[in-house]
Amino acid sequence: MVAVTDKTEKRLTIQTGEIAEDTTVIRSLDWDRDRFDIEFGLQNGTTYNSFLIRGEQTALVDTSHEKFRKLYFDILTGLINPTDIDYLIISHTEPDHSGLVKDLLQMSPDITVVASKVAIQFLEDLVHQPFKRKIVKNGDRLDLGNGHAIEFVIAPNLHWPDTIFSFDHKTQILYTCDAFGMHYCSDSTFDEDLKTIEADFHYYYECLMGPNARSVLSALKRMGELPTVKMVATGHGPLLSHHVEELIGRYRKWSQTQSKAETTVGIFYVSEYGYSDRLAQTIVNGISKTGVAVEIVDLGSAVDLQELRELVGRCTGLVIGMPPASGAAGIQAALSTVLGSAKEKQAIGIFETGGGDDEPTYPLLNKFRSLGLHVAFPVVEVRETPTNNTYKACEEAGTDLGQWVTRDRSIKAMKSLGADLDKALGRISGGLYIITAKKDEVSSAMLASWVTQASFKPLGLSIAVAKDRAIESLMQVGDRFVLNVLEEGNYQVLMRHFLKRFAPGADRFEGVRTQPAENGTPILTDALAYMECEVQSRMDCGDHWVVYSTVYTGRVSKPEALTAVHHRKVGNHY
């Protein structure tokens, strides 16, 4: 292996190595990246993987993130003259994999770009220059010579609509980009230590692939038509070589479970229009927090209207991303099919997509309302480039919808607890606290009572946070927050305020006296005490995360006062 470090960005490094005959990996290691968008917290950084295949002709599979521009091209030009690259295979056009495509085409304008039809359309808007192209369909092959015959597998919605897999028949390597990957950065090129990576592997699946479980199963079926896959060359994280069968099997098992879920929400939008894709993905993440399955449909692709009717019919909730008013007839037909298949008592939510030509939202919303659907969240309006607050509002809107469609299930679960056990658990008491958090311009807060000191050296505490809480995405490893302690006899006003059900994106601190902590997080002025904390680790405990954090500063405003105590009578809810 050869590793090169950027001297100004010491935590961006490049690693290269031979992974098979005539095949080189270029791994861009982003050690410090702690978040993919506002909703996807990372504990272990990430990598962006690119691959060079040399037959009689040469193909490059994907590029890298634009932040690696100098490092990547220093390495690439050391391996090969870019003008000697014949083909650039684009697995999909998400910027973290295609961020350097425009630069490469400027260096070598004779390269032929190989991609799906949708990816080529996306690239035209990305590079703004003519380029040679080869559109591939499922089962098509590209012969590089010397036995390197590349067969393509169409894998839409994993997790972009333009995704393809590429299988090299000589090395039996399957290049999958996002699928089977993980956000995990280490010097290990391969998956030798399964125990170390499996939590990140599962988390990545839940965030990106789980909402597209049926698409995962379709891709696995197509993969089954290939010869044995000896290695999965992913776009993120270590390559799968030691545990290929095991990890592909986990995808199959998880996706089968997800596709059979009793409660499903359908999300319908045009992926290539406006900010649809990322807005929709953020709503998906919010819904997924509630344990609800999600199915995504790109109305801009070739949609089978009968399958669309069946999907809408089995959904308990529907979310519509507004398409362009001047959209193609196929888009309008698909949207009309969703409207015509909707049923009374389903939940509905609508979000603008910011493309500049959105269909008006309220006429459509009123049509769904007249059919007897429940409006799960106010229309998410996007009148300018979405901010982190916009995406946070989308996540919270998705969670609100997920909570509404699972309300009967939640009540049933509470009633299932035996009476004696329920009352016994209710005797576990806790203090009353308000957790406040802020990251960039996004802030949130929640009332908590499941808080306890957890260590002396270092000073640490643990907090149980329900997975569907809005603040959860601001309490990832490395995030900072404030624990505000409420005062006995003087907590009712703050407790009532933070127990309110806030609309998605609403300011939790409106009307509340605050002052900034060292980390910028609001401290409640009327709290008895506060502590500034940093998240060190999280443990999955079913419907909650137990968040362990170290405490680095704090203050008490009334040394003689006592902490407010919360006494429960039952243990099946707070």
Coordinates of C-alpha atoms in Angstrom, one line a residue:
M1 CA 0.0 0.0 0.0
V2 CA 1.0 3.6 -0.7
A3 CA -0.4 6.4 1.5
V4 CA -0.1 10.1 0.8
T5 CA -1.3 12.9 3.1
D6 CA -2.3 16.4 2.3
K7 CA 0.0 18.6 4.3
T8 CA -2.6 21.3 4.9
E9 CA -5.5 18.8 5.6
K10 CA -3.7 16.2 7.7
R11 CA -6.8 14.2 8.1
L12 CA -7.4 13.7 4.4
T13 CA -5.2 10.9 3.0
I14 CA -5.0 8.7 -0.1
Q15 CA -4.2 5.0 -0.1
T16 CA -3.6 2.8 -3.1
G17 CA -3.0 -0.9 -3.6
E18 CA -3.4 -3.8 -5.9
I19 CA -6.6 -5.7 -5.0
A20 CA -6.6 -8.2 -7.9
E21 CA -4.8 -8.9 -11.3
D22 CA -4.6 -5.6 -13.3
T23 CA -6.8 -3.9 -10.6
T24 CA -5.9 -1.0 -8.4
V25 CA -7.9 0.7 -5.7
I26 CA -7.6 4.4 -4.9
R27 CA -9.1 5.0 -1.5
S28 CA -9.7 8.6 -0.4
L29 CA -9.7 8.5 3.4
D30 CA -11.8 11.2 5.1
W31 CA -10.8 10.6 8.7
D32 CA -12.7 13.5 10.4
R33 CA -16.0 13.7 8.5
D34 CA -18.6 13.3 11.2
R35 CA -21.8 13.8 9.3
F36 CA -23.3 13.0 5.9
D37 CA -25.9 15.7 5.7
I38 CA -27.6 16.8 8.9
E39 CA -29.3 13.5 9.5
F40 CA -26.6 11.0 9.1
G41 CA -24.1 11.1 11.9
L42 CA -20.7 9.4 11.5
Q43 CA -18.6 7.9 14.2
N44 CA -15.6 6.7 12.2
G45 CA -15.3 9.0 9.2
T46 CA -15.6 7.6 5.7
T47 CA -13.8 6.7 2.5
Y48 CA -14.5 7.3 -1.2
N49 CA -13.2 4.4 -3.3
S50 CA -12.2 4.5 -6.9
F51 CA -10.8 1.7 -9.1
L52 CA -8.5 1.3 -12.0
I53 CA -8.9 -1.7 -14.3
R54 CA -6.2 -2.3 -16.9
G55 CA -6.9 -4.7 -19.8
E56 CA -5.9 -4.0 -23.4
Q57 CA -8.0 -0.9 -22.7
T58 CA -8.3 0.9 -19.3
A59 CA -11.3 1.8 -17.3
L60 CA -11.6 4.0 -14.2
V61 CA -14.6 3.1 -11.9
D62 CA -15.8 6.3 -10.2
T63 CA -13.7 9.3 -9.0
S64 CA -13.8 10.9 -5.6
H65 CA -15.1 13.9 -3.6
E66 CA -14.0 17.3 -4.8
K67 CA -12.2 18.0 -1.4
F68 CA -9.6 15.4 -2.6
R69 CA -8.9 17.1 -5.9
K70 CA -5.2 17.6 -5.6
L71 CA -4.4 14.4 -3.6
Y72 CA -6.5 12.3 -6.0
F73 CA -5.0 13.6 -9.2
D74 CA -1.5 13.5 -7.8
I75 CA -2.0 9.8 -7.2
L76 CA -3.9 9.0 -10.4
T77 CA -1.4 10.7 -12.6
G78 CA 1.4 8.7 -10.9
L79 CA -0.4 5.5 -11.7
I80 CA -1.4 6.4 -15.3
N81 CA -1.5 9.3 -17.8
P82 CA -5.2 10.3 -17.7
T83 CA -5.2 10.5 -21.5
D84 CA -4.6 6.7 -21.5
I85 CA -7.9 6.0 -19.7
D86 CA -10.4 4.8 -22.3
Y87 CA -13.5 4.5 -20.1
L88 CA -14.9 6.2 -17.0
I89 CA -17.6 4.0 -15.5
I90 CA -20.0 6.0 -13.4
S91 CA -21.7 3.9 -10.8
H92 CA -23.9 6.9 -9.9
T93 CA -23.6 10.6 -10.0
E94 CA -23.8 11.6 -6.3
P95 CA -21.1 14.2 -5.8
D96 CA -19.0 12.2 -3.3
H97 CA -18.2 9.7 -6.1
S98 CA -18.5 12.0 -9.2
G99 CA -17.1 15.2 -7.7
L100 CA -14.0 15.1 -10.0
V101 CA -15.6 13.9 -13.2
K102 CA -15.6 17.4 -14.8
D103 CA -11.9 17.8 -14.0
L104 CA -11.0 14.4 -15.5
L105 CA -13.0 15.1 -18.7
Q106 CA -11.1 18.4 -19.0
M107 CA -7.8 16.5 -18.7
S108 CA -8.8 13.8 -21.0
P109 CA -11.7 14.8 -23.3
D110 CA -11.5 11.5 -25.3
I111 CA -12.6 9.3 -22.4
T112 CA -15.9 7.5 -23.0
V113 CA -18.3 7.8 -20.0
V114 CA -20.2 4.6 -19.3
A115 CA -23.3 4.9 -17.2
S116 CA -27.1 4.4 -17.1
K117 CA -29.4 6.6 -19.1
V118 CA -30.4 8.5 -16.0
A119 CA -26.8 9.0 -14.9
I120 CA -25.9 10.4 -18.4
Q121 CA -28.8 12.9 -18.1
F122 CA -27.5 14.0 -14.6
L123 CA -23.9 14.3 -15.8
E124 CA -24.9 16.6 -18.6
D125 CA -26.1 19.1 -16.0
L126 CA -23.0 18.4 -13.9
V127 CA -20.1 18.9 -16.3
H128 CA -21.6 21.4 -18.8
Q129 CA -19.5 20.2 -21.7
P130 CA -19.8 17.7 -24.5
F131 CA -18.5 14.2 -23.7
K132 CA -18.4 10.8 -25.3
R133 CA -20.9 8.4 -23.7
K134 CA -22.0 4.8 -23.7
I135 CA -25.4 4.1 -22.1
V136 CA -25.7 0.6 -20.6
K137 CA -28.6 -1.5 -19.7
N138 CA -28.9 -4.6 -17.5
G139 CA -26.7 -7.5 -18.9
D140 CA -24.7 -5.3 -21.3
R141 CA -21.0 -5.9 -21.4
L142 CA -17.8 -3.8 -22.0
D143 CA -14.8 -5.9 -23.1
L144 CA -11.5 -4.3 -22.0
G145 CA -9.5 -7.2 -23.3
N146 CA -7.2 -9.7 -21.5
G147 CA -10.3 -11.3 -20.0
H148 CA -11.6 -8.2 -18.3
A149 CA -15.2 -8.3 -19.6
I150 CA -17.3 -5.9 -17.5
E151 CA -21.0 -6.9 -17.2
F152 CA -23.5 -4.3 -15.9
V153 CA -26.3 -4.7 -13.4
I154 CA -29.0 -2.0 -13.2
A155 CA -29.6 -1.3 -9.6
P156 CA -31.9 1.8 -9.4
N157 CA -32.5 3.5 -6.0
L158 CA -29.4 2.0 -4.3
H159 CA -29.5 4.7 -3.2
W160 CA -29.8 7.0 -6.3
P161 CA -32.1 6.3 -9.3
D162 CA -29.1 6.1 -11.7
T163 CA -27.1 3.4 -10.0
I164 CA -25.4 0.5 -11.8
F165 CA -23.2 -2.3 -10.5
S166 CA -20.2 -3.5 -12.7
F167 CA -18.9 -7.1 -12.6
D168 CA -15.5 -8.0 -13.9
H169 CA -15.7 -11.6 -15.2
K170 CA -11.9 -12.1 -14.9
T171 CA -11.4 -11.1 -11.3
Q172 CA -15.0 -11.7 -10.2
I173 CA -15.1 -8.4 -8.5
L174 CA -18.5 -6.6 -8.3
Y175 CA -18.2 -2.8 -8.1
T176 CA -21.3 -1.6 -6.2
C177 CA -20.6 2.0 -5.2
D178 CA -23.0 2.7 -2.2
A179 CA -24.6 -0.8 -1.9
F180 CA -22.9 -3.0 0.7
G181 CA -20.7 -0.1 1.8
M182 CA -20.3 1.7 5.1
H183 CA -19.0 5.0 6.5
Y184 CA -15.9 3.6 8.1
C185 CA -12.4 5.0 7.7
S186 CA -9.4 2.9 8.6
D187 CA -6.1 1.8 7.1
S188 CA -7.6 -1.7 6.5
T189 CA -8.5 -2.1 2.8
F190 CA -10.6 -5.2 3.5
D191 CA -13.2 -6.5 5.9
E192 CA -10.9 -8.7 8.0
D193 CA -12.4 -7.8 11.3
L194 CA -16.1 -8.3 11.0
K195 CA -16.9 -7.4 14.7
T196 CA -15.3 -4.0 14.3
I197 CA -17.2 -3.0 11.2
E198 CA -20.6 -4.7 11.5
A199 CA -22.3 -2.0 13.5
D200 CA -21.4 0.6 10.9
F201 CA -22.4 -1.8 8.1
H202 CA -25.9 -2.2 9.6
Y203 CA -26.3 1.5 10.4
Y204 CA -25.4 2.4 6.8
Y205 CA -28.0 -0.1 5.6
E206 CA -30.7 1.3 7.9
C207 CA -30.0 4.9 6.8
L208 CA -29.6 4.4 3.1
M209 CA -30.7 1.0 1.8
G210 CA -33.5 0.0 4.2
P211 CA -35.9 2.5 2.8
N212 CA -35.3 0.9 -0.6
A213 CA -35.6 -2.7 0.5
R214 CA -37.6 -3.9 -2.5
S215 CA -34.9 -2.4 -4.8
V216 CA -32.2 -4.2 -2.8
L217 CA -34.1 -7.5 -3.4
S218 CA -34.4 -6.7 -7.1
A219 CA -30.6 -6.0 -7.3
L220 CA -29.8 -9.2 -5.4
K221 CA -32.0 -11.2 -7.8
R222 CA -30.0 -9.7 -10.8
M223 CA -26.7 -10.4 -8.9
G224 CA -27.8 -14.1 -8.7
E225 CA -27.5 -14.3 -12.5
L226 CA -23.8 -13.5 -12.3
P227 CA -21.0 -16.0 -11.6
T228 CA -19.7 -16.2 -8.0
V229 CA -18.8 -12.8 -6.6
K230 CA -15.4 -13.1 -4.9
M231 CA -15.1 -9.5 -3.8
V232 CA -17.5 -6.6 -3.4
A233 CA -15.7 -3.3 -4.2
T234 CA -17.7 -0.7 -2.4
G235 CA -17.7 3.0 -2.8
H236 CA -17.4 3.7 0.9
G237 CA -15.5 1.8 3.6
P238 CA -13.5 -1.4 3.4
L239 CA -13.9 -3.7 0.4
L240 CA -15.7 -7.0 1.2
S241 CA -13.4 -10.0 0.6
H242 CA -13.4 -12.1 3.7
H243 CA -17.1 -12.1 4.5
V244 CA -18.8 -11.6 1.1
E245 CA -21.4 -14.3 1.5
E246 CA -22.2 -13.4 5.1
L247 CA -22.7 -9.6 4.4
I248 CA -24.6 -10.0 1.2
G249 CA -26.8 -12.5 3.2
R250 CA -27.5 -9.9 5.8
Y251 CA -28.7 -7.4 3.1
R252 CA -31.1 -10.1 1.9
K253 CA -32.4 -10.9 5.4
W254 CA -32.8 -7.3 6.4
S255 CA -34.5 -6.4 3.1
Q256 CA -36.9 -9.3 3.3
T257 CA -37.9 -8.3 6.8
Q258 CA -38.3 -4.7 5.8
S259 CA -40.4 -5.5 2.7
K260 CA -42.9 -7.5 4.8
A261 CA -43.4 -4.8 7.4
E262 CA -47.0 -4.2 8.5
T263 CA -46.7 -0.5 8.2
T264 CA -45.4 1.1 5.1
V265 CA -45.2 4.7 3.9
G266 CA -44.7 5.5 0.2
I267 CA -42.7 8.6 -0.9
F268 CA -43.2 9.8 -4.4
Y269 CA -41.1 12.5 -6.2
V270 CA -39.1 13.3 -9.3
S271 CA -35.5 12.6 -8.3
E272 CA -33.8 14.8 -10.9
Y273 CA -35.9 17.9 -10.1
G274 CA -34.9 20.6 -7.7
Y275 CA -33.7 19.3 -4.3
S276 CA -36.1 16.4 -4.4
D277 CA -33.7 13.6 -3.7
R278 CA -32.0 14.9 -0.6
L279 CA -35.2 16.4 0.9
A280 CA -37.0 13.0 0.3
Q281 CA -34.0 11.1 1.9
T282 CA -34.2 13.3 5.0
I283 CA -37.9 12.6 5.3
V284 CA -37.2 8.9 4.9
N285 CA -34.7 9.1 7.8
G286 CA -37.3 10.8 10.0
I287 CA -39.9 8.1 9.2
S288 CA -37.4 5.3 9.7
K289 CA -36.8 6.5 13.3
T290 CA -40.3 5.3 14.1
G291 CA -39.7 1.7 12.8
V292 CA -41.9 2.2 9.8
A293 CA -40.9 0.8 6.4
V294 CA -40.5 3.2 3.5
E295 CA -40.8 2.6 -0.2
I296 CA -39.5 5.3 -2.6
V297 CA -40.9 5.8 -6.1
D298 CA -39.2 8.1 -8.7
L299 CA -42.1 9.5 -10.7
G300 CA -39.7 10.6 -13.3
S301 CA -38.6 7.1 -14.2
A302 CA -40.6 4.5 -16.1
V303 CA -43.3 3.7 -13.5
D304 CA -45.7 0.7 -13.9
L305 CA -49.0 2.3 -13.1
Q306 CA -50.6 -1.0 -11.9
E307 CA -47.7 -1.6 -9.5
L308 CA -48.0 2.0 -8.4
R309 CA -51.7 1.5 -7.6
E310 CA -50.9 -1.6 -5.6
L311 CA -48.2 0.2 -3.6
V312 CA -50.4 3.2 -2.7
G313 CA -53.2 0.7 -1.7
R314 CA -51.0 -1.0 0.9
C315 CA -49.4 2.1 2.3
T316 CA -50.6 3.7 5.6
G317 CA -49.1 7.0 4.7
L318 CA -48.1 8.9 1.5
V319 CA -45.6 11.7 1.0
I320 CA -45.5 13.7 -2.2
G321 CA -42.5 15.8 -3.4
M322 CA -44.0 18.3 -5.8
P323 CA -43.0 17.6 -9.4
P324 CA -42.5 20.4 -12.0
A325 CA -45.7 21.9 -13.3
S326 CA -44.3 21.5 -16.8
G327 CA -43.4 17.9 -16.2
A328 CA -43.7 15.1 -18.8
A329 CA -47.0 13.4 -19.3
G330 CA -45.7 10.3 -17.6
I331 CA -45.0 12.2 -14.4
Q332 CA -48.5 13.7 -14.4
A333 CA -50.1 10.3 -15.1
A334 CA -48.1 8.7 -12.2
L335 CA -49.2 11.6 -9.8
S336 CA -52.8 11.2 -10.9
T337 CA -52.5 7.4 -10.2
V338 CA -51.3 8.1 -6.6
L339 CA -54.2 10.5 -6.1
G340 CA -56.7 8.1 -7.6
S341 CA -55.5 5.2 -5.5
A342 CA -55.4 7.0 -2.1
K343 CA -57.7 5.8 0.6
E344 CA -59.6 7.3 3.5
K345 CA -57.6 7.4 6.8
Q346 CA -54.2 7.2 5.2
A347 CA -51.7 9.9 6.3
I348 CA -50.6 12.5 3.7
G349 CA -47.7 14.9 3.7
I350 CA -46.4 17.2 0.9
F351 CA -43.1 19.0 0.5
E352 CA -42.0 21.5 -2.1
T353 CA -38.8 20.5 -4.0
G354 CA -37.3 23.9 -4.9
G355 CA -37.0 23.4 -8.6
G356 CA -38.5 26.8 -9.5
D357 CA -41.4 25.2 -11.4
D358 CA -43.2 23.3 -8.6
E359 CA -46.8 22.3 -8.9
P360 CA -48.9 24.3 -6.4
T361 CA -49.1 22.4 -3.2
Y362 CA -52.4 23.3 -1.6
P363 CA -54.8 22.4 -4.4
L364 CA -53.2 18.9 -4.4
L365 CA -53.3 18.7 -0.6
N366 CA -57.0 19.7 -0.5
K367 CA -57.8 16.9 -3.0
F368 CA -56.2 14.4 -0.6
R369 CA -57.9 16.0 2.3
S370 CA -61.3 15.7 0.6
L371 CA -60.7 12.0 0.2
G372 CA -60.5 11.6 3.9
L373 CA -56.7 11.5 4.3
H374 CA -55.1 12.8 7.5
V375 CA -52.6 15.7 7.0
A376 CA -49.6 14.5 9.0
F377 CA -47.5 17.6 8.8
P378 CA -47.8 21.1 7.4
V379 CA -46.5 21.6 3.8
V380 CA -42.7 21.9 3.9
E381 CA -42.1 25.1 1.8
V382 CA -38.8 25.4 -0.1
R383 CA -38.5 28.9 -1.6
E384 CA -34.7 29.1 -1.7
T385 CA -31.7 26.8 -1.4
P386 CA -32.5 24.4 1.5
T387 CA -30.6 25.0 4.7
N388 CA -29.8 22.6 7.5
N389 CA -32.9 23.9 9.2
T390 CA -34.9 23.0 6.2
Y391 CA -33.6 19.4 6.3
K392 CA -34.2 19.2 10.0
A393 CA -37.8 20.3 9.4
C394 CA -38.1 17.5 6.8
E395 CA -36.7 14.9 9.2
E396 CA -39.1 16.0 12.0
A397 CA -42.0 16.0 9.5
G398 CA -41.2 12.4 8.6
T399 CA -41.1 11.4 12.3
D400 CA -44.4 13.1 12.9
L401 CA -46.0 11.1 10.1
G402 CA -44.3 7.8 11.3
Q403 CA -45.6 8.4 14.8
W404 CA -49.2 9.0 13.5
V405 CA -49.3 5.8 11.4
T406 CA -48.0 3.7 14.3
R407 CA -50.2 5.3 17.0
D408 CA -52.4 2.2 17.4
R409 CA -49.4 -0.1 17.5
S410 CA -47.8 2.1 20.2
I411 CA -51.0 1.9 22.4
K412 CA -51.2 -1.8 21.9
A413 CA -47.6 -2.2 23.0
M414 CA -48.2 -0.2 26.2
K415 CA -51.2 -2.3 27.1
S416 CA -49.3 -5.5 26.6
L417 CA -47.1 -5.1 29.7
G418 CA -48.3 -7.1 32.7
A419 CA -50.0 -5.0 35.4
D420 CA -47.7 -6.0 38.2
L421 CA -44.5 -5.5 36.1
D422 CA -45.9 -2.2 34.8
K423 CA -46.4 -0.9 38.3
A424 CA -43.1 -2.2 39.5
L425 CA -41.2 -0.4 36.7
G426 CA -43.1 2.7 37.5
R427 CA -41.4 2.9 40.9
I428 CA -38.1 3.8 39.2
S429 CA -37.8 7.5 39.6
G430 CA -35.6 10.1 37.9
G431 CA -34.8 13.8 38.0
L432 CA -36.2 16.3 35.5
Y433 CA -33.9 17.8 32.9
I434 CA -34.0 19.7 29.6
I435 CA -31.4 18.7 27.1
T436 CA -30.5 21.4 24.6
A437 CA -28.3 21.0 21.6
K438 CA -27.1 23.1 18.6
K439 CA -25.1 22.2 15.5
D440 CA -24.5 25.0 13.1
E441 CA -27.8 26.8 12.8
V442 CA -29.9 23.8 13.8
S443 CA -31.0 23.6 17.5
S444 CA -33.3 21.4 19.5
A445 CA -34.4 20.4 23.0
M446 CA -36.2 17.8 24.9
L447 CA -37.5 17.0 28.4
A448 CA -35.6 14.0 29.9
S449 CA -35.7 12.0 33.1
W450 CA -33.7 8.9 32.2
V451 CA -30.4 10.6 33.2
T452 CA -27.7 9.3 35.5
Q453 CA -24.0 9.8 36.3
A454 CA -22.1 7.0 34.7
S455 CA -18.4 7.5 35.6
F456 CA -15.9 9.5 37.8
K457 CA -12.8 9.2 35.6
P458 CA -13.6 10.7 33.2
L459 CA -16.7 12.6 34.6
G460 CA -19.5 11.1 32.5
L461 CA -23.2 10.6 32.4
S462 CA -25.7 8.5 30.4
I463 CA -29.0 9.6 28.9
A464 CA -31.6 7.5 27.3
V465 CA -32.9 9.1 24.1
A466 CA -35.9 7.7 22.2
K467 CA -34.9 7.0 18.6
D468 CA -37.8 9.1 17.3
R469 CA -36.8 12.2 19.2
A470 CA -36.0 15.3 17.1
I471 CA -32.8 15.9 19.1
E472 CA -31.4 12.5 18.5
S473 CA -29.7 13.5 15.2
L474 CA -27.8 16.2 17.2
M475 CA -26.5 13.7 19.7
Q476 CA -24.1 11.7 17.6
V477 CA -20.6 10.9 18.7
G478 CA -18.6 14.1 18.9
D479 CA -21.6 16.3 19.2
R480 CA -21.9 18.7 22.2
F481 CA -25.0 19.6 24.2
V482 CA -26.1 21.1 27.5
L483 CA -27.9 19.2 30.3
N484 CA -30.1 21.7 32.1
V485 CA -31.2 20.6 35.6
L486 CA -34.7 21.7 36.7
E487 CA -35.4 23.0 40.2
E488 CA -37.9 21.3 42.6
G489 CA -40.9 23.6 43.0
N490 CA -39.9 25.8 40.0
Y491 CA -40.0 23.5 37.0
Q492 CA -43.6 23.6 35.8
V493 CA -43.3 26.4 33.3
L494 CA -40.2 24.9 31.5
M495 CA -41.6 21.4 31.7
R496 CA -45.0 22.4 30.1
H497 CA -43.1 24.4 27.4
F498 CA -40.9 21.5 26.3
L499 CA -43.6 18.9 26.6
K500 CA -45.5 20.7 23.8
R501 CA -45.7 19.1 20.4
F502 CA -43.8 21.4 18.1
A503 CA -44.4 21.7 14.4
P504 CA -41.6 20.4 12.2
G505 CA -38.8 23.0 12.2
A506 CA -40.3 25.1 14.9
D507 CA -38.1 27.1 17.2
R508 CA -38.1 25.2 20.6
F509 CA -36.7 28.2 22.4
E510 CA -39.2 30.9 21.4
G511 CA -40.4 32.7 24.6
V512 CA -37.7 30.9 26.7
R513 CA -34.9 32.8 28.4
T514 CA -31.5 31.5 27.3
Q515 CA -27.8 32.3 27.2
P516 CA -25.1 30.7 25.1
A517 CA -22.8 28.0 26.4
E518 CA -19.2 27.8 25.5
N519 CA -20.1 25.6 22.6
G520 CA -22.9 27.9 21.4
T521 CA -25.8 25.7 22.8
P522 CA -28.6 27.5 24.6
I523 CA -28.5 27.3 28.4
L524 CA -31.8 27.8 30.1
T525 CA -31.5 30.9 32.3
D526 CA -34.1 29.6 34.7
A527 CA -32.5 26.1 35.2
L528 CA -31.1 25.2 38.6
A529 CA -27.8 24.0 37.1
Y530 CA -26.3 23.2 33.8
M531 CA -23.5 20.9 32.4
E532 CA -21.8 21.1 29.0
C533 CA -21.2 17.6 27.6
E534 CA -19.7 15.8 24.6
V535 CA -21.1 12.5 23.3
Q536 CA -18.5 9.8 23.5
S537 CA -20.5 6.7 22.5
R538 CA -24.0 5.3 21.9
M539 CA -25.5 2.0 22.7
D540 CA -28.5 0.6 20.8
C541 CA -31.2 -0.3 23.4
G542 CA -34.2 -1.2 21.2
D543 CA -36.4 1.9 21.0
H544 CA -33.8 4.1 22.7
W545 CA -30.2 5.1 22.4
V546 CA -28.2 5.2 25.6
V547 CA -25.9 8.1 25.1
Y548 CA -22.7 8.2 27.2
S549 CA -21.1 11.7 27.4
T550 CA -18.3 13.3 29.2
V551 CA -18.9 16.5 31.2
Y552 CA -16.3 19.3 30.8
T553 CA -17.9 22.3 32.6
G554 CA -20.9 23.3 34.6
R555 CA -22.5 25.6 37.1
V556 CA -25.2 25.7 39.8
S557 CA -27.3 28.9 40.2
K558 CA -28.9 28.0 43.6
P559 CA -26.6 25.8 45.7
E560 CA -29.3 25.3 48.4
A561 CA -32.1 24.2 45.9
L562 CA -33.0 20.6 45.1
T563 CA -33.3 18.9 41.7
A564 CA -36.9 18.3 40.6
V565 CA -37.9 14.6 40.8
H566 CA -40.2 12.7 38.4
H567 CA -42.3 10.0 40.1
R568 CA -44.1 7.6 37.8
K569 CA -46.9 5.1 38.5
V570 CA -46.4 2.9 35.5
G571 CA -43.4 1.8 33.4
N572 CA -45.0 1.6 30.0
H573 CA -44.4 5.3 29.2
Y574 CA -42.6 8.3 30.5

